[in-house]
Coordinates of C-alpha atoms and ligand atoms in Angstrom, one line a residue:
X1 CA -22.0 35.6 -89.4
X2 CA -19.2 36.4 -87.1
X3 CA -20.1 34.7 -83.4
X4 CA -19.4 37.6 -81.2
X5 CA -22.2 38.3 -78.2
X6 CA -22.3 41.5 -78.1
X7 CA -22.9 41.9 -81.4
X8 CA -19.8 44.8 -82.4
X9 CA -21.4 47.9 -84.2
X10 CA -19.4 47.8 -87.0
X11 CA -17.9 44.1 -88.6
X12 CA -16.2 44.1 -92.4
X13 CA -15.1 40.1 -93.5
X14 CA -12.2 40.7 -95.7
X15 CA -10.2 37.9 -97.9
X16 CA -7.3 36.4 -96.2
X17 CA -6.3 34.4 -93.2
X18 CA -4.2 34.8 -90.3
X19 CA -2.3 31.8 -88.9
X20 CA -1.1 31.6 -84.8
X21 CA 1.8 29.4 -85.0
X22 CA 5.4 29.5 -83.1
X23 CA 7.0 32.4 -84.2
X24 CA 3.5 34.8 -83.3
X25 CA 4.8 37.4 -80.9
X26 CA 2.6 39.5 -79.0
X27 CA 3.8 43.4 -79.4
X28 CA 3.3 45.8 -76.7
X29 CA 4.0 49.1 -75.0
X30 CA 4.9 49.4 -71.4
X31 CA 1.4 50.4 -70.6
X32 CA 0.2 47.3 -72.2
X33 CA 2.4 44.6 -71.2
X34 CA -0.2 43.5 -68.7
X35 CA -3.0 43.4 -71.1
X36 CA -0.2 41.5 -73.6
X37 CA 0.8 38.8 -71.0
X38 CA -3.2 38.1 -69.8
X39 CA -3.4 37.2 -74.1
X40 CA -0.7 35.0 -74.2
X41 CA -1.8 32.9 -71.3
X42 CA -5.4 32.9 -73.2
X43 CA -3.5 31.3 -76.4
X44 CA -0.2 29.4 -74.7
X45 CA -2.2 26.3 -73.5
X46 CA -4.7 25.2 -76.1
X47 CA -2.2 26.2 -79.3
X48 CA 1.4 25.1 -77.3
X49 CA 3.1 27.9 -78.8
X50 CA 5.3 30.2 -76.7
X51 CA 3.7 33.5 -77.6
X52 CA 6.5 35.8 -76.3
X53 CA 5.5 39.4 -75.6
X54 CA 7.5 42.0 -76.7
X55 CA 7.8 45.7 -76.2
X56 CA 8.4 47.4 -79.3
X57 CA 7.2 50.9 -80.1
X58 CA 4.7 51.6 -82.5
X59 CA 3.8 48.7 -85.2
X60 CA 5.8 49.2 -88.0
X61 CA 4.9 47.6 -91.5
X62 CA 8.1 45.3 -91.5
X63 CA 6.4 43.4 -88.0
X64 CA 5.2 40.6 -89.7
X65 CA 3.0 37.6 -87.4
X66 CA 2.6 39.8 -84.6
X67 CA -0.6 40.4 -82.8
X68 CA 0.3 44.4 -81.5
X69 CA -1.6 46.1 -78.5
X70 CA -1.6 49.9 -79.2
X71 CA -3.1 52.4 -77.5
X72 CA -3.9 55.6 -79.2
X73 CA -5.4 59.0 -78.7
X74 CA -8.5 59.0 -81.5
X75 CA -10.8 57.2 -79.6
X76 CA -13.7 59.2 -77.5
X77 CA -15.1 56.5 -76.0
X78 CA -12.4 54.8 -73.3
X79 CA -14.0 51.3 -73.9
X80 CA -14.3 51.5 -77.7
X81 CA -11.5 49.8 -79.9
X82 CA -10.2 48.7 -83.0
X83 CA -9.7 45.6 -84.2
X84 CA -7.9 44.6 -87.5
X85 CA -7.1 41.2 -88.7
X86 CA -4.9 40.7 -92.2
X87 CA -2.7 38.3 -93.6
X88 CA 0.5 39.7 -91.7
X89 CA -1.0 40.9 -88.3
X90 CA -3.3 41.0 -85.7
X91 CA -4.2 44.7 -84.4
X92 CA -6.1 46.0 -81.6
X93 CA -6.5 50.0 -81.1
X94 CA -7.6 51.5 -77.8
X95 CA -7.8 54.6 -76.3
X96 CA -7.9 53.3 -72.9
X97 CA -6.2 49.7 -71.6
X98 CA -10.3 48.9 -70.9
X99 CA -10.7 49.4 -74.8
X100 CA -8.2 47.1 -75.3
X101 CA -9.2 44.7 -73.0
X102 CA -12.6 44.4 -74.8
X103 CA -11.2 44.2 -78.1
X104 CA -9.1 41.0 -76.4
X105 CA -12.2 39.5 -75.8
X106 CA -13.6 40.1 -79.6
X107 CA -10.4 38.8 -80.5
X108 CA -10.7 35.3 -78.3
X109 CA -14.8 34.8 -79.9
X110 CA -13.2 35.2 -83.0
X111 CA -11.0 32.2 -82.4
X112 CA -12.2 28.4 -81.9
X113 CA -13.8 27.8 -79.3
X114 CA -11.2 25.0 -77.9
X115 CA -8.9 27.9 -76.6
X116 CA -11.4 28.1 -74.1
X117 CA -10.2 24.6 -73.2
X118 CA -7.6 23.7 -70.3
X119 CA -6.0 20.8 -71.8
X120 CA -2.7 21.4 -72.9
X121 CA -1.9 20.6 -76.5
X122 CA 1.0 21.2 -78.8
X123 CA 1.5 22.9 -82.0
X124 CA -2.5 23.2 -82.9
X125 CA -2.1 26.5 -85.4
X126 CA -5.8 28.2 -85.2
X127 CA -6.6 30.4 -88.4
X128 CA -8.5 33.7 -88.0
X129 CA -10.2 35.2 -91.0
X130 CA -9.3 38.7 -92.3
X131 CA -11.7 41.4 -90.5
X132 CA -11.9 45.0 -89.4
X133 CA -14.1 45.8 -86.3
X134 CA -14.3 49.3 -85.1
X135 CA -16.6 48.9 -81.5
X136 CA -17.4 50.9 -78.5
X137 CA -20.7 49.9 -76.2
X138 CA -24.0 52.0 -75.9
X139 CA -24.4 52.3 -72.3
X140 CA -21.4 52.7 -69.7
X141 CA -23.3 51.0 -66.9
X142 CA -23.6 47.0 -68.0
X143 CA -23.7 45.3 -64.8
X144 CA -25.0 42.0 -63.0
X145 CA -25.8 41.8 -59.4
X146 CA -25.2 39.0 -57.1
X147 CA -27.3 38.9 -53.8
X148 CA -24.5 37.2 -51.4
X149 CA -27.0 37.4 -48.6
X150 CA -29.8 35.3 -48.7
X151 CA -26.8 32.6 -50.5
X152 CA -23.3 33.0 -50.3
X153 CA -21.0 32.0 -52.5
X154 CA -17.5 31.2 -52.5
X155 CA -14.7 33.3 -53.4
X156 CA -13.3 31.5 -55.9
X157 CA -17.2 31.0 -57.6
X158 CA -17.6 35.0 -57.7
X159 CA -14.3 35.2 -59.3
X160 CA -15.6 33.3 -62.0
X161 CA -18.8 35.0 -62.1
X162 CA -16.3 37.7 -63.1
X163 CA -14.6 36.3 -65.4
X164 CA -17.8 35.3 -67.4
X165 CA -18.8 39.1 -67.0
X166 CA -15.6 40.0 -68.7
X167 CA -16.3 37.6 -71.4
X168 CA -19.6 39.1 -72.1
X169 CA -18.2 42.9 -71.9
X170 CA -20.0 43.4 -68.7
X171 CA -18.5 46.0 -67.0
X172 CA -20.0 46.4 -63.1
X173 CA -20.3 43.7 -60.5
X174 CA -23.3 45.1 -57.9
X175 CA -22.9 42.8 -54.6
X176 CA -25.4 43.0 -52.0
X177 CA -24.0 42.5 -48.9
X178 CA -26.4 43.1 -46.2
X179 CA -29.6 41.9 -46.0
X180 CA -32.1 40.9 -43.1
X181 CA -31.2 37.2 -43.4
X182 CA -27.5 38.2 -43.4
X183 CA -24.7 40.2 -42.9
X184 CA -21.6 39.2 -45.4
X185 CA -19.3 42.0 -44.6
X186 CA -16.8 41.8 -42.4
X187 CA -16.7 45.5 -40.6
X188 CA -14.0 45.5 -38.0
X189 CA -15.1 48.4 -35.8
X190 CA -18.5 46.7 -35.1
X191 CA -17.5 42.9 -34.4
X192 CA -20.8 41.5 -33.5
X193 CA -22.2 42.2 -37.1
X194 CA -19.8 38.9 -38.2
X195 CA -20.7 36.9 -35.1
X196 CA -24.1 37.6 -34.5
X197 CA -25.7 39.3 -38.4
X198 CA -24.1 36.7 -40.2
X199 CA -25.7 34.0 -38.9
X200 CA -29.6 32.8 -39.2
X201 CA -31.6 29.9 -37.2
X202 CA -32.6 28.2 -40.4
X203 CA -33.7 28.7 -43.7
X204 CA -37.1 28.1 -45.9
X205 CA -37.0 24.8 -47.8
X206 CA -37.0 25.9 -51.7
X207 CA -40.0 23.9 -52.5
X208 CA -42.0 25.3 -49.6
X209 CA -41.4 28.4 -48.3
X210 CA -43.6 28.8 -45.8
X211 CA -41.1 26.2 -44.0
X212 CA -38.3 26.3 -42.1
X213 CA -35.2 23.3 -42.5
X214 CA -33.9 24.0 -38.8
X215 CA -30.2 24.2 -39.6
X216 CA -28.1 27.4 -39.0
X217 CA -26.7 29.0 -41.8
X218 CA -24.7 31.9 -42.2
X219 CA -20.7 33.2 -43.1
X220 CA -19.4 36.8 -44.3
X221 CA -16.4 37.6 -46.4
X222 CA -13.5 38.9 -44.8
X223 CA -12.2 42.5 -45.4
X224 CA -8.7 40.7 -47.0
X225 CA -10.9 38.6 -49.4
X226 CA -13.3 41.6 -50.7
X227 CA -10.1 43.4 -51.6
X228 CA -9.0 40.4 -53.2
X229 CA -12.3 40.2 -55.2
X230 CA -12.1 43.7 -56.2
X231 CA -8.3 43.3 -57.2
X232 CA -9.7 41.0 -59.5
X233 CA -12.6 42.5 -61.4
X234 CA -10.1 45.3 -61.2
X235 CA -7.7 43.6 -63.7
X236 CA -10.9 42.6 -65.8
X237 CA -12.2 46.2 -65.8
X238 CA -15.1 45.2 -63.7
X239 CA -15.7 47.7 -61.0
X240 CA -17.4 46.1 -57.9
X241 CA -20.5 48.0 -56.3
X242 CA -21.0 47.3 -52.7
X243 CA -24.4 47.8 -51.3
X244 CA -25.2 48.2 -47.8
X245 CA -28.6 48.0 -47.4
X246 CA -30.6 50.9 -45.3
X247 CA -33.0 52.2 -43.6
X248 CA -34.6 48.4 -44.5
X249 CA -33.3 45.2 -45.0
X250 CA -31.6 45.7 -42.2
X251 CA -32.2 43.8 -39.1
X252 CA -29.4 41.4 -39.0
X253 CA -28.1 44.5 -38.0
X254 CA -30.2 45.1 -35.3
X255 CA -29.8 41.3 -33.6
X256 CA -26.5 42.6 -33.0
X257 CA -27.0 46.3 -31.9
X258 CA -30.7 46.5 -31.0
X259 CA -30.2 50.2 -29.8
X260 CA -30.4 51.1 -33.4
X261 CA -33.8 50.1 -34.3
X262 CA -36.7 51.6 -32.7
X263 CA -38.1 48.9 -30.5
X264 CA -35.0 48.8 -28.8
X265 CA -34.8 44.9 -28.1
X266 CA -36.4 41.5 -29.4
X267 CA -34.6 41.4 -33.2
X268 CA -33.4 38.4 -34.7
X269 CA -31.8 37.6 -37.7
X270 CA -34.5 36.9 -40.1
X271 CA -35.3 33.5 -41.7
X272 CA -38.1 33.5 -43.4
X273 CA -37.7 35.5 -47.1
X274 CA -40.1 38.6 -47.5
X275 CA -40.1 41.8 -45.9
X276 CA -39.6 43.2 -42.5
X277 CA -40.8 45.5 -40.2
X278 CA -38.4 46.7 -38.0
X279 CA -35.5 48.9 -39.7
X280 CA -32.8 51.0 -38.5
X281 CA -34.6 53.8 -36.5
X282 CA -34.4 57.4 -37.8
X283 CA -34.4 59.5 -34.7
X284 CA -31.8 57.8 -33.0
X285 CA -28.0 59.7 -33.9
X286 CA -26.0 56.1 -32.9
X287 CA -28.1 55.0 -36.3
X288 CA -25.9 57.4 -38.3
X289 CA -22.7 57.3 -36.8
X290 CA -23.1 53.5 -37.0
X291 CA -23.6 54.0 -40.6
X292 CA -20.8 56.2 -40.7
X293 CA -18.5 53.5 -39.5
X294 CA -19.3 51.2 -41.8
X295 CA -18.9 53.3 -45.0
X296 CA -15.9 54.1 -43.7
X297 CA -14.6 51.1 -44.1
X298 CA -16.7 49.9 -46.6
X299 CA -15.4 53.0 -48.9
X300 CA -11.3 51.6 -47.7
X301 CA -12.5 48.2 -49.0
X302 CA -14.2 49.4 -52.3
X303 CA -13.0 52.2 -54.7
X304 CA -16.1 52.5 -56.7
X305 CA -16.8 56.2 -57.5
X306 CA -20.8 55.0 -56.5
X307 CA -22.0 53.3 -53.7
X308 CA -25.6 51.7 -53.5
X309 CA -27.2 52.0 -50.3
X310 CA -30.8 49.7 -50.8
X311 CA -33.7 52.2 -49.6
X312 CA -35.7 49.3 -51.3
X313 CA -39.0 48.1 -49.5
X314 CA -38.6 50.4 -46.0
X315 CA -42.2 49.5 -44.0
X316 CA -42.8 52.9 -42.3
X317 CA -44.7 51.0 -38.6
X318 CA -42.6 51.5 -36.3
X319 CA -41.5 55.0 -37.4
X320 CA -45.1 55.8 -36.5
X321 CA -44.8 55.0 -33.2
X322 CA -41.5 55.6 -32.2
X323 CA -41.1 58.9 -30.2
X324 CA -37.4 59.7 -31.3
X325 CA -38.8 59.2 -35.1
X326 CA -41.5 61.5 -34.8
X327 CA -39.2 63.4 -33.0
X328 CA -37.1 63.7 -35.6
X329 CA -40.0 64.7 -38.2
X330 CA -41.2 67.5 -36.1
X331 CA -37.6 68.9 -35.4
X332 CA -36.8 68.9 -39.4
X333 CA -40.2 70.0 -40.4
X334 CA -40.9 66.9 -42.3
X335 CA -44.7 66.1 -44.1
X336 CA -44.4 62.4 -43.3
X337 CA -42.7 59.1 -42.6
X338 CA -41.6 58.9 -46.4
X339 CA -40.1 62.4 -45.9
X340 CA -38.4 61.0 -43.2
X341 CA -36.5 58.2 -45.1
X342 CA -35.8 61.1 -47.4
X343 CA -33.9 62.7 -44.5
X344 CA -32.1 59.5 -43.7
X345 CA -30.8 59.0 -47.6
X346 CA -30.2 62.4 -47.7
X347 CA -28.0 62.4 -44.5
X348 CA -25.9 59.3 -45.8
X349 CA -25.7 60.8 -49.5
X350 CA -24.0 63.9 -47.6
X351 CA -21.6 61.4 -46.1
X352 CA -20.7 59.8 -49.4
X353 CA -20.0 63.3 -51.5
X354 CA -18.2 64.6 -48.5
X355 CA -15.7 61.6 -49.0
X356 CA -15.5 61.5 -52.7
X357 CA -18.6 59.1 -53.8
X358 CA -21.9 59.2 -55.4
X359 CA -24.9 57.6 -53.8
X360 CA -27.3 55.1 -55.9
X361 CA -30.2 53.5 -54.4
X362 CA -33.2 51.5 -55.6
X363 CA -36.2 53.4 -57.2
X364 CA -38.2 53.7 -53.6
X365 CA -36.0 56.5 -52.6
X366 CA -37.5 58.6 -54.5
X367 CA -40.6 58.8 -52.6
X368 CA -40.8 61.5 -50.0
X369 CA -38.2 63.5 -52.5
X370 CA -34.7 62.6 -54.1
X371 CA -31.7 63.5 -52.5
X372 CA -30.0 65.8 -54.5
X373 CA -27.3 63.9 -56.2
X374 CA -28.5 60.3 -56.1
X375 CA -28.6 58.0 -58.9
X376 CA -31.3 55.4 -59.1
X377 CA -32.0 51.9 -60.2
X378 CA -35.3 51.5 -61.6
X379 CA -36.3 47.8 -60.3
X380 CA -40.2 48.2 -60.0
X381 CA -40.2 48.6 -63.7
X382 CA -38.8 51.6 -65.4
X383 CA -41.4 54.1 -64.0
X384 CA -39.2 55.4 -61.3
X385 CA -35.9 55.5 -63.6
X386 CA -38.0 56.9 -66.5
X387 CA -39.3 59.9 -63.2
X388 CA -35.2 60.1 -62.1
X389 CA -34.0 60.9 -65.5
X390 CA -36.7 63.5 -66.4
X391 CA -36.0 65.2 -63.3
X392 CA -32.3 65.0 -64.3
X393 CA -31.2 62.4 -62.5
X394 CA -28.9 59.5 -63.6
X395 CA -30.6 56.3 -63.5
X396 CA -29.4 53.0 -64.3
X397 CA -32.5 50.4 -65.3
X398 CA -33.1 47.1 -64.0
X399 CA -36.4 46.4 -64.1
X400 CA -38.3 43.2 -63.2
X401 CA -39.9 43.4 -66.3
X402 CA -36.3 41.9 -68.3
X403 CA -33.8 41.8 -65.7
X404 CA -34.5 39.8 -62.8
X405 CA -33.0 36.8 -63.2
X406 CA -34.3 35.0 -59.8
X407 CA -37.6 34.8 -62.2
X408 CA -38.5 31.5 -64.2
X409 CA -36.9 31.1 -67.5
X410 CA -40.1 28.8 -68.7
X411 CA -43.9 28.3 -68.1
X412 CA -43.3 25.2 -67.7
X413 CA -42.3 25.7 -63.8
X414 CA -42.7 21.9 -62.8
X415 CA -39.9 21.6 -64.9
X416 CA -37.6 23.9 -63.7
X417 CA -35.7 24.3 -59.9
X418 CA -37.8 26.3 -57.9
X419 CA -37.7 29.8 -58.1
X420 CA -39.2 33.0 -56.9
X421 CA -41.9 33.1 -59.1
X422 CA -42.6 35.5 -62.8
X423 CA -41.3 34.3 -65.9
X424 CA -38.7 36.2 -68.2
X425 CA -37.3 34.0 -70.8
X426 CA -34.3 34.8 -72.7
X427 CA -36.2 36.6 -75.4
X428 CA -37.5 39.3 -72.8
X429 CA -34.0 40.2 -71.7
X430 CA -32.8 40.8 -74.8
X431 CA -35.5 43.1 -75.9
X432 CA -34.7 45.1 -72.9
X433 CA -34.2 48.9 -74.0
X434 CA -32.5 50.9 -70.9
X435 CA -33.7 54.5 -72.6
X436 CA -37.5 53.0 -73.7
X437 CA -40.0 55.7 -72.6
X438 CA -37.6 58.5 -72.2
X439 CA -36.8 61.1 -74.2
X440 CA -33.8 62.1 -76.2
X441 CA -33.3 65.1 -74.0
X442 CA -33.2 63.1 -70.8
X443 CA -31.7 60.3 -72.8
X444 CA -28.1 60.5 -71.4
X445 CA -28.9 59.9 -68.1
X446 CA -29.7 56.8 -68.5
X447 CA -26.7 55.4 -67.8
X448 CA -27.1 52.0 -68.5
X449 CA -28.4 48.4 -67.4
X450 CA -28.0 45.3 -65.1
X451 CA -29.6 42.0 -64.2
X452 CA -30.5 41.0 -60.8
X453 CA -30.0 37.8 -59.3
X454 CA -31.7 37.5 -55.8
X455 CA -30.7 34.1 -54.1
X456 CA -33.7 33.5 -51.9
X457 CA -34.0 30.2 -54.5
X458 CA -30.3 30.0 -55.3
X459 CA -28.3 28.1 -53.1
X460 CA -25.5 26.4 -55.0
X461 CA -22.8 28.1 -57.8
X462 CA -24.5 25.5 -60.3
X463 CA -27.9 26.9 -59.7
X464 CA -26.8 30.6 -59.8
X465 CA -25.1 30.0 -63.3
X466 CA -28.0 28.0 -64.5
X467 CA -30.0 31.6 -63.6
X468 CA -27.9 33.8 -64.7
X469 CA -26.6 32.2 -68.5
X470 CA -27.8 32.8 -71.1
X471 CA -29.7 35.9 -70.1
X472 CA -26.9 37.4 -69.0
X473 CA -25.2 36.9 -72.3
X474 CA -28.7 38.6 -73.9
X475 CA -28.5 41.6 -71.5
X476 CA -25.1 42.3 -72.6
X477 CA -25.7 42.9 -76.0
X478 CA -28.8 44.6 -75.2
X479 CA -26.4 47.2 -73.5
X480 CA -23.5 46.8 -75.4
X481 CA -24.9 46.9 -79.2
X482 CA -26.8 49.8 -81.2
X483 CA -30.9 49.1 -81.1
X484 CA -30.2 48.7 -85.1
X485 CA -28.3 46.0 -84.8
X486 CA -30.5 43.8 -82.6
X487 CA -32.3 40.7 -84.2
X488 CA -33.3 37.8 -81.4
X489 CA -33.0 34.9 -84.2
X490 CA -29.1 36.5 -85.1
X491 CA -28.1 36.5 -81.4
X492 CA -29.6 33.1 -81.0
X493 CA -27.8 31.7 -84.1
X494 CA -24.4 33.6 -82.2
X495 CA -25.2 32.1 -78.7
X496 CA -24.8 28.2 -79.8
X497 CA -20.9 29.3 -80.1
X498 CA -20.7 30.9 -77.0
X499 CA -22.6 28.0 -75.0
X500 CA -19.8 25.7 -76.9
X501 CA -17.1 28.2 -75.0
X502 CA -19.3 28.2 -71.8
X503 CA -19.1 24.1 -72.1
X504 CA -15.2 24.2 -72.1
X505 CA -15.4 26.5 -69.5
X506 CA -17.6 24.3 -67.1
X507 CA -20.8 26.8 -67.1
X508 CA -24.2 25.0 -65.9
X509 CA -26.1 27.3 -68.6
X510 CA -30.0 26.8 -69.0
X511 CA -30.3 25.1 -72.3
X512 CA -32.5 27.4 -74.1
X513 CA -35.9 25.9 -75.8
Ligands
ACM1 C1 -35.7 44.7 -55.0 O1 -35.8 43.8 -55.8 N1 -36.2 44.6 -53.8 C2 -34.8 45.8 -55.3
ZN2 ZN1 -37.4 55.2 -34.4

């Protein structure tokens, strides 16, 4: 058994060996140059050979000890590829440099897993054994999320979160940047949002939450860093998802411009987790071309063809009461407050298409009516996905039924850091199935999966990774591989090689039982 997580849909062992030694030359086109130098600083440390890369037309059978990059036009899928070890070569086939990438990746599971390692050693010649792979993933969507709000996290941490992403074949990097107990993004036409949003009084204690620990908290990331982070998952075909987080979630906001809520005054940024009552207000036009502003420059900063915008957990009191909200429902002929957020999604989805993007929300927006484009991410199971993609909408699946990673990893809770609560070991996520309960017809739509990791409990990089691995590494192959192939006991058997690689490369993985 071959230890590659995700499991590749198509493996043949065949007899022979290839050696890496001093005269292996990496062979590339112009277009993959890139790709060819990121492999040779893979394999230059932990083997000490020079790896030069060359550009040299298409393989030709007299290119002996070369591994070739090639790029081809028989692939339909853009992140499928080819892989083909023998005696005399390596060979990857792509149709698209992402295919390539991923068969990179295939290639570095295939080695030991010292190359992982960042000691520098001389002349150590790893052998690969003869195989043919031909792999391309299920879903397109195979993302994490990282909740930067209720924890931050340091640059250089979320760029290894990335890395480990690209290791797995994870493709989409959701962060959620706004949140009641924090505003992370640095929007330079509204300054107060970083000196005010950003900041919160205290926080609850992990073991209790019902108390506060009385220090100040707070910090954003910069409009220069974000670009940098998306530069980065760029070059790892990761594209980064921002979410900015409306009509709830949202009154770090208002402590900084409490014209925009209904109320009008008396908002502070939140400390305590949960769910709060005050949101942007709906009546008022400075809420939208407030918004407006912000996508702006959030849509400069991030060139993901989808945006998320939240529309999770909106409480609909003060909307009752407000007279410019009710205004607002009488003038647009609206049944009710949840018809109203409706209207509010609707408005901002208008703003997105008119500049290019799609909108995707989480599953409550489709209550009081879907706007008419929007993808959603089924969270509250799959119910609302499984609704979305029968009324022909694309969905992408996340529920907290496999994918929420905040949740325990054991029953044994007095064991384990403290965390939000529910229990999804290992085993749950990879059973995950993003089309279960939906038709082949509406199948298509479903365009793929992602696990969540909320940080109300997750305050440190260690703790994060100890969340996130290895159920991250299940959720991957439960959206990379066919159903077929899926077998919990093979994966597990696979995963002791790639927690060996995760060791070398400093990962605080939860040891699984
Ligand atoms: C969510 O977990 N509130 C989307
Ligand atoms: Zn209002």
């Amino acid at each position: 058994m071959l230890p590659l997580i995700p499991d590749p849909q198509f493996i043949s062992i065949n007899s022979g060996i290839f050696t890496l030694d001093t005269e292996t030359k990496i062979q590339v086109s112009v277009e993959t140059a890139k790709l060819g130098q990121m492999l040779a600083g893979l394999l230059r440390p932990s083997t000490g050979f020079p790896f030069p890369v060359v550009i040299d037309g298409e393989p030709s059978k007299t290119h002996q000890n070369r591994i070739i990059l090639h790029l081809t036009d028989d692939f339909e899928n853009p992140e499928g590829y080819s892989l083909f070890v023998t005696e005399n070569f390596v060979r990857i086939h792509a149709g698209e440099l992402n295919g390539l990438f991923y068969g990179i990746q295939t290639l570095r599971q295939l080695l030991p897993t010292e190359i992982e390692s960042a000691e520098v050693r001389e002349g150590v010649s790893w052998e690969l054994t003869a195989v043919t792979i031909h792999d391309k993933p299920q879903y397109q969507w195979r993302g994490l999320m990282l909740d930067v709000c209720r924890h931050m996290f340091p640059v250089e941490f979320i760029k290894k979160y990335i890395d480990l992403m690209a290791l797995n074949k994870l493709n989409t990097l959701h962060l959620h940047l706004t949140e009641d107990q924090g505003w992370r993004i640095e929007i330079k036409k509204h300054p107060l949002l970083t000196e005010i949003s950003s900041y919160r009084e205290a926080t609850p204690y992990p073991s209790n939450r019902n108390e506060l620990d009385g220090k100040a908290y707070g910090g954003f990331y910069t409009q220069e860093q974000l670009i940098e982070l998306v530069d980065y998952a760029q070059e790892r075909f990761i594209t980064v998802v921002p979410e900015i987080e409306l009509p709830g979630h949202s009154v770090a906001a208002l402590a900084a411009y409490p014209h925009l809520g209904c109320r009008g005054e008396g908002y502070a940024v939140r400390t305590f987790w949960g769910i709060e009552d005050d949101v942007y207000c709906a009546g008022n036009e400075d809420t939208f071309s407030f918004l407006e502003d912000v996508f702006g420059e959030v849509l400069a900063i991030f060139p993901s063809p989808i945006i998320h915008i939240g529309g999770d957990e909106c409480p609909k009191v003060r909307w009752e009461t407000c007279p410019k909200c009710q205004a607002r429902i009488k003038s647009e002929g609206l049944a009710d407050e949840d018809e109203l957020q409706s209207y509010f999604v609707r408005r901002i989805e208008k703003y997105l298409n008119n500049n290019g993007r799609r909108l995707i929300g989480w599953d409550e927006i489709l209550e009081g009516g879907l706007a008419p484009n929007a993808t959603v991410m089924s969270w509250r199971g799959s119910e609302g996905g499984i609704k979305a993609a029968t009324a022909g909408h694309d969905v992408v699946m996340t529920p907290n039924t496999h994918c929420y990673f905040d949740y325990y990893q054991s029953e044994d809770t007095e064991n384990e850091p403290p965390a939000i609560g529910g229990y999804i070991p290992v085993e749950n996520t990879y059973l995950f199935e993003p089309t279960a309960g939906i038709d082949s017809t509406h199948g298509p739509h479903v365009l793929g999966g992602q696990g969540n990791l909320w940080t109300e409990y997750i305050n440190t990089p260690a703790q994060a990774e100890y969340m996130t691995y290895p159920r991250a590494s299940a959720l991957a192959e439960a959206v990379w591989s066919a159903k077929v192939e899926r077998d919990f006991d093979s994966f597990n058997g696979r995963l002791k090689t790639l927690l060996e690689r995760f060791d070398y490369l400093s990962v605080n993985y939860r040891t699984i039982d």
